[in-house]
């Protein structure tokens, strides 16, 4: 019996080690390049712990964020919903932030004080971040709650406007109350991505009302389980393009709409920051002709965590691809372009199909490729 079991266990151990090695090689940390003039900060501003309806202690959220390579997080407990109250009868709604705030120095992670204003629709749920005291926001009238958060200097965004429990057709739509909040400048952003959902209606609402595009995990359990990290998944986040790596600069980037929601390989945001990010992700390497051939070989690299799914919009066709070209994350491909004659330089133009700057609108980007003689 023993002789059968030992090789089995050894094999099992070997497989586990191999799986860890595999995960390590590809990296769990979410990585995107900086763009010219800006840092690309990785942020998750919608997270729960046992101090509302989450299942873990606040410090675990910090450790998860560090593992994911995030730059900033916010623990956003429901103000009005505390199902673990019998076990954790803490009346101070700032408590989860208080527990972790000093870890910001230990881990070089920005921890932004926040909360979730939790109401029926309308207005539904909203996160207020960059606040000072959650307890003061605990008032009956929902508009008054927004006003108090704003008095504290909050940046406020509408959470999961597509939540089926509040909008059964899954389509985000503005109500008169939302229009009032926007008019009073009490609403700054909207979740286009929440947990495992993407809302193109929310993206349109953002564009129509100059709201910031947000993507968040809204994690309640473990990030590893919900987003299948061991299988190569990632939590949804907001990439914010900032001048400095500081809370003040982060705030400025959010208000300037320099954000991209990243979810399930999809990148969604306003056109300009989205194109800046994509331009920095795709790096054109050496281009050469072989002998007298007019088929040029170009090295294309992807420096980001999202694959780049490209559709050819150039006048040239390819020698080994149809019109679709995918560059995996942190990898490169060799593209053979039939330019008809040997050129000194030429344009490559692609639509990036896994990126959207409006519902079903994909950025069209061009690269000037200079041929090495
Ligand atoms: Zn919510
Ligand atoms: Zn939530």
Short mmCIF file of C-alpha atoms and ligand atoms in Angstrom, two decimals:
data_model
loop_
_atom_site.label_atom_id
_atom_site.label_comp_id
_atom_site.label_asym_id
_atom_site.label_seq_id
_atom_site.Cartn_x
_atom_site.Cartn_y
_atom_site.Cartn_z
CA UNK A 1 0.00 0.00 0.00
CA UNK A 2 2.73 2.40 1.02
CA UNK A 3 4.66 1.93 -2.20
CA UNK A 4 1.59 3.01 -4.17
CA UNK A 5 0.89 5.99 -1.97
CA UNK A 6 4.35 7.56 -1.91
CA UNK A 7 4.69 8.07 -5.67
CA UNK A 8 1.12 9.37 -5.76
CA UNK A 9 1.81 11.96 -3.06
CA UNK A 10 5.11 12.87 -4.66
CA UNK A 11 3.35 13.43 -7.95
CA UNK A 12 0.69 15.50 -6.23
CA UNK A 13 3.33 17.66 -4.52
CA UNK A 14 5.12 18.03 -7.83
CA UNK A 15 1.91 19.17 -9.53
CA UNK A 16 1.19 21.70 -6.78
CA UNK A 17 4.73 23.07 -7.08
CA UNK A 18 4.42 23.25 -10.85
CA UNK A 19 1.10 25.10 -10.53
CA UNK A 20 2.71 27.60 -8.13
CA UNK A 21 5.67 28.03 -10.47
CA UNK A 22 3.28 28.59 -13.38
CA UNK A 23 1.31 31.20 -11.45
CA UNK A 24 4.55 32.89 -10.41
CA UNK A 25 5.90 33.08 -13.97
CA UNK A 26 2.80 34.80 -15.29
CA UNK A 27 2.58 36.99 -12.21
CA UNK A 28 -0.45 37.60 -10.08
CA UNK A 29 0.33 41.30 -9.81
CA UNK A 30 -1.72 43.36 -12.25
CA UNK A 31 0.72 45.26 -14.47
CA UNK A 32 0.14 48.04 -16.99
CA UNK A 33 2.79 50.44 -18.27
CA UNK A 34 2.83 54.13 -17.33
CA UNK A 35 1.79 56.47 -20.14
CA UNK A 36 3.66 59.63 -21.22
CA UNK A 37 3.30 62.19 -18.42
CA UNK A 38 1.26 59.95 -16.13
CA UNK A 39 1.55 57.04 -13.74
CA UNK A 40 -0.92 54.22 -14.35
CA UNK A 41 -2.32 53.47 -10.89
CA UNK A 42 -4.29 50.30 -10.18
CA UNK A 43 -7.19 50.93 -7.82
CA UNK A 44 -10.14 49.11 -6.27
CA UNK A 45 -12.54 51.52 -4.55
CA UNK A 46 -15.33 49.07 -3.66
CA UNK A 47 -14.50 46.45 -1.05
CA UNK A 48 -16.37 44.94 1.93
CA UNK A 49 -15.22 43.33 5.18
CA UNK A 50 -16.95 41.81 8.22
CA UNK A 51 -17.76 45.36 9.32
CA UNK A 52 -20.60 45.26 6.80
CA UNK A 53 -21.56 42.14 4.80
CA UNK A 54 -18.11 40.91 3.79
CA UNK A 55 -16.60 37.70 5.13
CA UNK A 56 -13.02 38.69 6.01
CA UNK A 57 -11.18 40.90 8.45
CA UNK A 58 -9.99 44.27 7.06
CA UNK A 59 -6.27 43.36 7.15
CA UNK A 60 -6.89 40.50 4.69
CA UNK A 61 -8.15 43.08 2.17
CA UNK A 62 -4.86 44.93 2.43
CA UNK A 63 -2.85 41.73 1.91
CA UNK A 64 -4.98 40.77 -1.11
CA UNK A 65 -4.43 44.22 -2.61
CA UNK A 66 -0.68 43.92 -2.13
CA UNK A 67 -0.68 40.49 -3.80
CA UNK A 68 -2.60 42.00 -6.73
CA UNK A 69 -0.08 44.83 -7.02
CA UNK A 70 -2.65 47.56 -6.40
CA UNK A 71 -1.69 51.17 -5.67
CA UNK A 72 -4.88 52.22 -3.87
CA UNK A 73 -7.94 50.69 -2.23
CA UNK A 74 -10.94 51.81 -0.25
CA UNK A 75 -12.89 49.71 2.25
CA UNK A 76 -16.46 50.78 1.58
CA UNK A 77 -18.74 49.23 4.20
CA UNK A 78 -22.48 49.66 3.83
CA UNK A 79 -23.54 52.42 6.22
CA UNK A 80 -27.08 51.08 6.57
CA UNK A 81 -26.50 47.32 6.37
CA UNK A 82 -24.49 45.43 8.98
CA UNK A 83 -25.60 41.78 9.12
CA UNK A 84 -22.73 40.71 11.45
CA UNK A 85 -23.86 43.20 14.11
CA UNK A 86 -24.68 40.40 16.60
CA UNK A 87 -21.07 39.22 16.47
CA UNK A 88 -19.30 42.52 15.86
CA UNK A 89 -21.45 45.12 17.65
CA UNK A 90 -19.28 48.08 16.66
CA UNK A 91 -21.29 51.32 16.32
CA UNK A 92 -18.42 53.29 14.74
CA UNK A 93 -18.78 52.97 10.94
CA UNK A 94 -15.20 54.16 10.45
CA UNK A 95 -13.83 51.10 12.24
CA UNK A 96 -12.60 48.99 9.29
CA UNK A 97 -10.64 51.97 7.94
CA UNK A 98 -9.18 52.65 11.40
CA UNK A 99 -7.92 49.06 11.62
CA UNK A 100 -5.96 49.21 8.36
CA UNK A 101 -5.01 52.85 7.83
CA UNK A 102 -1.52 52.50 9.31
CA UNK A 103 -0.76 49.52 7.05
CA UNK A 104 -0.60 52.02 4.19
CA UNK A 105 2.96 52.85 5.29
CA UNK A 106 3.98 49.23 5.81
CA UNK A 107 2.92 48.21 2.31
CA UNK A 108 3.24 51.38 0.21
CA UNK A 109 -0.47 51.13 -0.54
CA UNK A 110 -2.80 54.14 -0.52
CA UNK A 111 -5.83 53.45 1.67
CA UNK A 112 -8.61 55.93 0.95
CA UNK A 113 -11.36 56.38 3.54
CA UNK A 114 -14.71 55.46 2.02
CA UNK A 115 -18.19 54.06 2.56
CA UNK A 116 -21.20 52.74 0.66
CA UNK A 117 -24.40 54.78 0.98
CA UNK A 118 -26.88 51.92 0.68
CA UNK A 119 -30.41 52.88 -0.44
CA UNK A 120 -33.28 51.42 -2.45
CA UNK A 121 -33.48 52.49 -6.10
CA UNK A 122 -33.53 55.41 -6.64
CA UNK A 123 -30.79 56.35 -5.93
CA UNK A 124 -29.56 52.79 -5.26
CA UNK A 125 -26.09 52.31 -3.81
CA UNK A 126 -23.25 54.83 -4.09
CA UNK A 127 -19.70 54.95 -2.82
CA UNK A 128 -18.31 58.07 -1.21
CA UNK A 129 -14.50 58.05 -1.05
CA UNK A 130 -12.00 60.61 0.32
CA UNK A 131 -14.34 61.18 3.28
CA UNK A 132 -13.55 62.00 6.92
CA UNK A 133 -16.33 60.51 9.07
CA UNK A 134 -18.81 57.85 7.97
CA UNK A 135 -20.97 58.29 11.10
CA UNK A 136 -21.93 61.82 10.03
CA UNK A 137 -23.21 60.47 6.68
CA UNK A 138 -25.65 58.17 8.48
CA UNK A 139 -28.77 60.31 7.94
CA UNK A 140 -32.28 59.39 6.76
CA UNK A 141 -32.69 61.54 3.65
CA UNK A 142 -30.56 60.08 0.83
CA UNK A 143 -29.83 63.46 -0.78
CA UNK A 144 -28.75 64.80 2.63
CA UNK A 145 -26.35 61.83 2.93
CA UNK A 146 -24.77 62.81 -0.41
CA UNK A 147 -24.61 66.46 0.66
CA UNK A 148 -22.87 65.55 3.94
CA UNK A 149 -20.35 63.34 2.07
CA UNK A 150 -19.64 66.25 -0.28
CA UNK A 151 -19.17 68.63 2.67
CA UNK A 152 -16.43 66.22 3.79
CA UNK A 153 -14.83 66.48 0.35
CA UNK A 154 -16.06 63.18 -1.10
CA UNK A 155 -15.76 61.84 -4.63
CA UNK A 156 -19.05 59.98 -5.12
CA UNK A 157 -19.90 57.30 -7.67
CA UNK A 158 -23.06 55.33 -8.42
CA UNK A 159 -22.57 51.62 -7.72
CA UNK A 160 -23.81 48.74 -9.85
CA UNK A 161 -26.52 50.78 -11.66
CA UNK A 162 -27.20 47.54 -13.61
CA UNK A 163 -27.85 45.38 -10.51
CA UNK A 164 -30.62 42.95 -11.45
CA UNK A 165 -32.09 43.06 -7.93
CA UNK A 166 -32.73 46.80 -8.40
CA UNK A 167 -33.16 46.94 -12.20
CA UNK A 168 -34.55 43.57 -13.39
CA UNK A 169 -33.66 44.14 -17.06
CA UNK A 170 -30.00 44.76 -16.11
CA UNK A 171 -30.00 48.09 -17.97
CA UNK A 172 -28.69 51.10 -16.07
CA UNK A 173 -31.01 54.09 -16.41
CA UNK A 174 -31.09 57.57 -14.92
CA UNK A 175 -34.01 58.59 -12.71
CA UNK A 176 -35.10 62.11 -11.81
CA UNK A 177 -33.32 61.71 -8.48
CA UNK A 178 -30.05 60.90 -10.31
CA UNK A 179 -30.55 63.93 -12.54
CA UNK A 180 -30.98 66.03 -9.39
CA UNK A 181 -27.77 64.57 -7.87
CA UNK A 182 -25.87 65.34 -11.09
CA UNK A 183 -27.31 68.88 -11.24
CA UNK A 184 -26.26 69.51 -7.63
CA UNK A 185 -22.78 68.10 -8.43
CA UNK A 186 -23.29 65.33 -5.88
CA UNK A 187 -22.41 62.52 -8.31
CA UNK A 188 -18.95 62.32 -9.91
CA UNK A 189 -18.71 58.82 -11.33
CA UNK A 190 -20.51 55.59 -12.22
CA UNK A 191 -19.54 51.93 -12.13
CA UNK A 192 -19.36 50.65 -15.69
CA UNK A 193 -17.86 47.49 -14.25
CA UNK A 194 -18.99 45.98 -10.94
CA UNK A 195 -17.92 42.51 -9.77
CA UNK A 196 -18.51 40.23 -12.78
CA UNK A 197 -20.67 42.62 -14.82
CA UNK A 198 -20.07 45.26 -17.51
CA UNK A 199 -22.79 47.81 -18.36
CA UNK A 200 -22.68 49.57 -21.71
CA UNK A 201 -25.71 51.62 -20.61
CA UNK A 202 -23.65 52.87 -17.65
CA UNK A 203 -20.81 53.79 -20.04
CA UNK A 204 -23.27 55.84 -22.11
CA UNK A 205 -24.61 57.54 -18.95
CA UNK A 206 -21.01 58.42 -18.01
CA UNK A 207 -20.37 59.98 -21.42
CA UNK A 208 -23.69 61.87 -21.51
CA UNK A 209 -23.26 63.35 -18.03
CA UNK A 210 -19.49 63.77 -17.77
CA UNK A 211 -19.19 61.15 -15.02
CA UNK A 212 -15.97 59.23 -14.35
CA UNK A 213 -15.85 55.62 -15.57
CA UNK A 214 -15.26 53.25 -12.64
CA UNK A 215 -14.53 49.52 -12.38
CA UNK A 216 -14.57 47.77 -9.00
CA UNK A 217 -14.52 44.30 -7.48
CA UNK A 218 -17.26 44.87 -4.83
CA UNK A 219 -15.62 41.88 -3.18
CA UNK A 220 -17.37 40.22 -0.22
CA UNK A 221 -15.61 36.82 -0.08
CA UNK A 222 -12.03 36.08 -1.14
CA UNK A 223 -10.63 37.77 -4.24
CA UNK A 224 -8.90 34.48 -5.16
CA UNK A 225 -12.16 32.57 -5.30
CA UNK A 226 -14.47 35.17 -6.78
CA UNK A 227 -12.13 36.10 -9.63
CA UNK A 228 -10.35 32.74 -10.06
CA UNK A 229 -6.87 34.10 -9.50
CA UNK A 230 -5.20 30.63 -9.50
CA UNK A 231 -6.60 30.08 -13.02
CA UNK A 232 -5.10 33.36 -14.21
CA UNK A 233 -8.11 35.61 -13.50
CA UNK A 234 -7.94 39.11 -12.11
CA UNK A 235 -10.16 41.35 -9.99
CA UNK A 236 -11.92 44.21 -11.82
CA UNK A 237 -10.15 47.52 -11.13
CA UNK A 238 -9.99 51.15 -12.15
CA UNK A 239 -6.76 52.27 -13.79
CA UNK A 240 -6.23 55.96 -12.98
CA UNK A 241 -3.70 58.07 -14.90
CA UNK A 242 -2.11 60.43 -12.37
CA UNK A 243 0.69 63.00 -12.35
CA UNK A 244 2.01 61.79 -9.00
CA UNK A 245 1.57 58.69 -6.93
CA UNK A 246 -0.31 60.50 -4.14
CA UNK A 247 -3.92 60.57 -2.90
CA UNK A 248 -4.26 64.20 -4.08
CA UNK A 249 -3.10 63.31 -7.58
CA UNK A 250 -5.34 60.23 -7.59
CA UNK A 251 -8.29 62.46 -6.76
CA UNK A 252 -7.34 64.86 -9.57
CA UNK A 253 -7.09 61.97 -12.08
CA UNK A 254 -10.54 60.70 -11.06
CA UNK A 255 -12.10 64.15 -11.48
CA UNK A 256 -10.39 64.62 -14.85
CA UNK A 257 -11.97 61.33 -16.11
CA UNK A 258 -8.52 59.82 -16.72
CA UNK A 259 -9.70 56.32 -15.84
CA UNK A 260 -10.02 52.96 -17.54
CA UNK A 261 -12.14 50.12 -16.11
CA UNK A 262 -10.34 46.80 -16.53
CA UNK A 263 -12.46 43.64 -16.39
CA UNK A 264 -12.23 40.19 -18.00
CA UNK A 265 -9.64 41.38 -20.57
CA UNK A 266 -11.93 44.34 -21.44
CA UNK A 267 -10.67 47.95 -21.17
CA UNK A 268 -13.37 50.67 -21.03
CA UNK A 269 -12.98 54.41 -20.59
CA UNK A 270 -13.05 57.84 -22.17
CA UNK A 271 -11.39 57.81 -25.59
CA UNK A 272 -8.30 59.88 -24.77
CA UNK A 273 -7.00 58.04 -21.67
CA UNK A 274 -7.95 54.70 -23.20
CA UNK A 275 -5.94 55.40 -26.35
CA UNK A 276 -3.00 56.67 -24.28
CA UNK A 277 -2.95 53.41 -22.36
CA UNK A 278 -3.25 51.21 -25.47
CA UNK A 279 -0.49 53.16 -27.22
CA UNK A 280 1.78 52.46 -24.26
CA UNK A 281 0.84 48.78 -24.10
CA UNK A 282 1.61 47.98 -27.74
CA UNK A 283 5.30 48.38 -28.56
CA UNK A 284 6.45 48.08 -32.16
CA UNK A 285 9.87 46.42 -32.37
CA UNK A 286 12.27 45.74 -35.20
CA UNK A 287 10.93 45.55 -38.78
CA UNK A 288 13.02 43.93 -41.52
CA UNK A 289 12.69 42.60 -45.08
CA UNK A 290 14.36 39.28 -45.88
CA UNK A 291 16.51 39.66 -49.04
CA UNK A 292 14.47 40.85 -52.01
CA UNK A 293 11.11 39.95 -50.43
CA UNK A 294 8.53 42.69 -49.94
CA UNK A 295 7.06 40.86 -46.93
CA UNK A 296 8.24 42.75 -43.86
CA UNK A 297 8.59 41.05 -40.48
CA UNK A 298 7.54 43.21 -37.52
CA UNK A 299 7.87 42.40 -33.84
CA UNK A 300 4.79 43.54 -31.85
CA UNK A 301 4.91 43.39 -28.04
CA UNK A 302 2.22 43.81 -25.41
CA UNK A 303 3.43 45.35 -22.15
CA UNK A 304 0.07 45.19 -20.38
CA UNK A 305 -1.94 42.55 -18.52
CA UNK A 306 -4.85 42.56 -21.00
CA UNK A 307 -4.43 40.77 -24.31
CA UNK A 308 -4.59 43.06 -27.34
CA UNK A 309 -7.19 41.76 -29.79
CA UNK A 310 -6.50 43.70 -32.97
CA UNK A 311 -8.42 43.96 -36.23
CA UNK A 312 -6.42 45.02 -39.26
CA UNK A 313 -7.43 48.39 -40.70
CA UNK A 314 -4.25 48.91 -42.79
CA UNK A 315 -4.25 48.72 -46.60
CA UNK A 316 -1.90 45.71 -46.32
CA UNK A 317 -2.72 42.07 -45.72
CA UNK A 318 -0.69 39.65 -43.63
CA UNK A 319 1.34 36.59 -44.58
CA UNK A 320 0.36 34.42 -41.58
CA UNK A 321 -2.74 36.06 -40.09
CA UNK A 322 -6.22 36.92 -41.31
CA UNK A 323 -7.48 40.35 -40.25
CA UNK A 324 -7.48 39.38 -36.54
CA UNK A 325 -4.25 39.45 -34.56
CA UNK A 326 -4.03 38.75 -30.82
CA UNK A 327 -1.00 39.65 -28.75
CA UNK A 328 -1.13 37.86 -25.37
CA UNK A 329 -0.26 39.81 -22.17
CA UNK A 330 3.46 40.44 -21.65
CA UNK A 331 4.28 38.61 -24.85
CA UNK A 332 5.21 39.41 -28.41
CA UNK A 333 4.34 38.14 -31.85
CA UNK A 334 5.95 38.29 -35.28
CA UNK A 335 3.64 39.88 -37.87
CA UNK A 336 4.49 39.45 -41.55
CA UNK A 337 3.08 42.35 -43.57
CA UNK A 338 2.81 42.24 -47.37
CA UNK A 339 3.69 45.83 -48.29
CA UNK A 340 3.89 45.12 -52.05
CA UNK A 341 7.31 46.74 -52.37
CA UNK A 342 10.16 47.38 -49.95
CA UNK A 343 9.29 50.55 -48.03
CA UNK A 344 11.38 52.65 -45.62
CA UNK A 345 8.42 53.00 -43.31
CA UNK A 346 4.71 52.24 -43.33
CA UNK A 347 1.55 52.64 -41.22
CA UNK A 348 -0.07 49.84 -39.29
CA UNK A 349 -3.64 50.60 -38.21
CA UNK A 350 -5.70 48.43 -35.90
CA UNK A 351 -9.06 48.57 -34.18
CA UNK A 352 -8.59 47.29 -30.61
CA UNK A 353 -11.61 45.01 -30.27
CA UNK A 354 -11.33 44.35 -26.51
CA UNK A 355 -11.38 48.07 -25.72
CA UNK A 356 -14.42 50.40 -25.81
CA UNK A 357 -14.72 54.20 -25.48
CA UNK A 358 -18.52 54.12 -26.05
CA UNK A 359 -20.94 51.20 -26.44
CA UNK A 360 -19.46 48.93 -29.16
CA UNK A 361 -16.97 51.64 -30.26
CA UNK A 362 -13.39 50.43 -30.49
CA UNK A 363 -10.33 52.70 -30.60
CA UNK A 364 -8.61 52.89 -33.99
CA UNK A 365 -4.88 53.29 -33.51
CA UNK A 366 -2.01 53.73 -35.96
CA UNK A 367 1.67 53.07 -35.56
CA UNK A 368 4.37 54.31 -37.92
CA UNK A 369 6.77 51.41 -38.45
CA UNK A 370 10.31 52.33 -39.53
CA UNK A 371 12.08 49.51 -41.37
CA UNK A 372 15.64 48.60 -40.34
CA UNK A 373 17.72 48.51 -43.57
ZN1 LIG B 1 -23.96 47.85 -3.30
ZN1 LIG B 2 -20.84 46.98 -2.27
#
